[in-house]
Amino acid sequence: MDFNLSEGMRKNSPKKQVPASRQRDAALRRHHKVTVLLNDKELEAIEVYCKKYRQKSKSTFLREAALRSVMTRFLEDYPTLFEKRELDNLVVTAGSTGTDD
């Protein structure tokens, strides 16, 4: 009777834990491609900017610029308890505790 012990142990043995740094690296790996069309003037402006400010990668520059815009908008539109115009009308005086005596 041939019995392969290593085969049986492999099925019951726990899988190796993947280090957190590898999981993070895998989560940050870019898999999705986005294509953007530019006209001649837009492309020239980006090329001049990258050359002037020594941007090594146009891809990195465009990705960071787009995400900076997105994150700024998200931070500005963060939900609050009160609307902006209500907060603008709120008047706080020095020494006021906000309670009625």
Short mmCIF file of C-alpha atoms in Angstrom, two decimals:
data_model
loop_
_atom_site.label_atom_id
_atom_site.label_comp_id
_atom_site.label_asym_id
_atom_site.label_seq_id
_atom_site.Cartn_x
_atom_site.Cartn_y
_atom_site.Cartn_z
CA MET A 1 0.00 0.00 0.00
CA ASP A 2 1.45 3.30 -1.12
CA PHE A 3 0.53 6.19 1.13
CA ASN A 4 1.85 9.67 0.47
CA LEU A 5 1.96 11.32 3.88
CA SER A 6 3.00 14.71 2.55
CA GLU A 7 -0.12 14.90 0.34
CA GLY A 8 -2.43 14.26 3.30
CA MET A 9 -0.62 16.74 5.51
CA ARG A 10 -0.80 19.41 2.85
CA LYS A 11 -4.61 19.28 2.84
CA ASN A 12 -4.87 19.66 6.62
CA SER A 13 -2.05 22.12 7.19
CA PRO A 14 -3.01 25.78 7.64
CA LYS A 15 -2.16 28.20 4.85
CA LYS A 16 0.80 30.46 5.38
CA GLN A 17 -0.07 33.91 6.65
CA VAL A 18 0.68 36.67 4.16
CA PRO A 19 2.56 39.53 5.85
CA ALA A 20 0.60 42.77 6.23
CA SER A 21 3.13 44.64 4.06
CA ARG A 22 2.48 42.27 1.15
CA GLN A 23 -1.28 42.61 1.58
CA ARG A 24 -0.92 46.41 1.56
CA ASP A 25 1.32 46.27 -1.52
CA ALA A 26 -1.21 44.07 -3.30
CA ALA A 27 -4.05 46.45 -2.40
CA LEU A 28 -2.10 49.44 -3.76
CA ARG A 29 -1.10 47.74 -7.00
CA ARG A 30 -2.67 49.47 -9.98
CA HIS A 31 -4.78 47.24 -12.21
CA HIS A 32 -7.19 49.67 -13.83
CA LYS A 33 -6.33 51.65 -16.92
CA VAL A 34 -7.87 55.04 -17.69
CA THR A 35 -7.43 56.74 -21.03
CA VAL A 36 -7.67 60.51 -21.37
CA LEU A 37 -7.77 62.41 -24.63
CA LEU A 38 -6.14 65.85 -24.77
CA ASN A 39 -6.04 68.46 -27.47
CA ASP A 40 -2.70 69.88 -28.66
CA LYS A 41 -2.74 72.88 -26.30
CA GLU A 42 -3.60 70.76 -23.22
CA LEU A 43 -0.81 68.30 -24.00
CA GLU A 44 1.67 71.10 -24.60
CA ALA A 45 0.72 72.75 -21.28
CA ILE A 46 1.28 69.49 -19.40
CA GLU A 47 4.60 68.87 -21.14
CA VAL A 48 5.82 72.42 -20.40
CA TYR A 49 4.72 72.09 -16.75
CA CYS A 50 6.43 68.72 -16.32
CA LYS A 51 9.64 70.04 -17.89
CA LYS A 52 9.63 73.31 -15.91
CA TYR A 53 8.90 71.68 -12.55
CA ARG A 54 10.99 68.56 -13.27
CA GLN A 55 8.16 66.06 -13.07
CA LYS A 56 9.72 62.72 -13.92
CA SER A 57 6.46 60.98 -14.73
CA LYS A 58 3.46 62.54 -16.46
CA SER A 59 1.37 59.58 -15.34
CA THR A 60 2.21 60.18 -11.67
CA PHE A 61 1.62 63.91 -12.05
CA LEU A 62 -1.80 63.45 -13.71
CA ARG A 63 -2.88 60.78 -11.21
CA GLU A 64 -1.89 62.93 -8.22
CA ALA A 65 -3.51 66.06 -9.68
CA ALA A 66 -6.78 64.23 -10.33
CA LEU A 67 -6.86 62.61 -6.90
CA ARG A 68 -5.95 65.90 -5.21
CA SER A 69 -8.97 67.48 -6.88
CA VAL A 70 -11.23 64.60 -5.86
CA MET A 71 -10.05 64.59 -2.23
CA THR A 72 -10.39 68.38 -1.95
CA ARG A 73 -13.99 68.17 -3.15
CA PHE A 74 -14.72 65.31 -0.74
CA LEU A 75 -13.34 67.34 2.17
CA GLU A 76 -15.37 70.41 1.19
CA ASP A 77 -18.58 68.40 0.79
CA TYR A 78 -18.18 66.47 4.02
CA PRO A 79 -21.62 66.03 5.59
CA THR A 80 -22.27 68.24 8.62
CA LEU A 81 -25.11 68.57 11.06
CA PHE A 82 -25.92 72.07 9.77
CA GLU A 83 -25.85 73.55 6.29
CA LYS A 84 -23.07 76.00 5.44
CA ARG A 85 -25.33 79.06 5.35
CA GLU A 86 -26.67 78.19 8.82
CA LEU A 87 -23.11 77.93 10.13
CA ASP A 88 -22.21 81.26 8.49
CA ASN A 89 -25.12 82.95 10.34
CA LEU A 90 -24.11 81.47 13.69
CA VAL A 91 -22.77 84.16 16.03
CA VAL A 92 -20.66 83.22 19.05
CA THR A 93 -19.91 85.92 21.63
CA ALA A 94 -17.02 85.85 24.06
CA GLY A 95 -17.97 84.46 27.47
CA SER A 96 -21.14 82.84 26.21
CA THR A 97 -21.70 79.32 27.53
CA GLY A 98 -24.65 78.59 25.33
CA THR A 99 -26.96 77.81 28.28
CA ASP A 100 -29.82 79.90 29.58
CA ASP A 101 -29.73 80.78 33.30
#
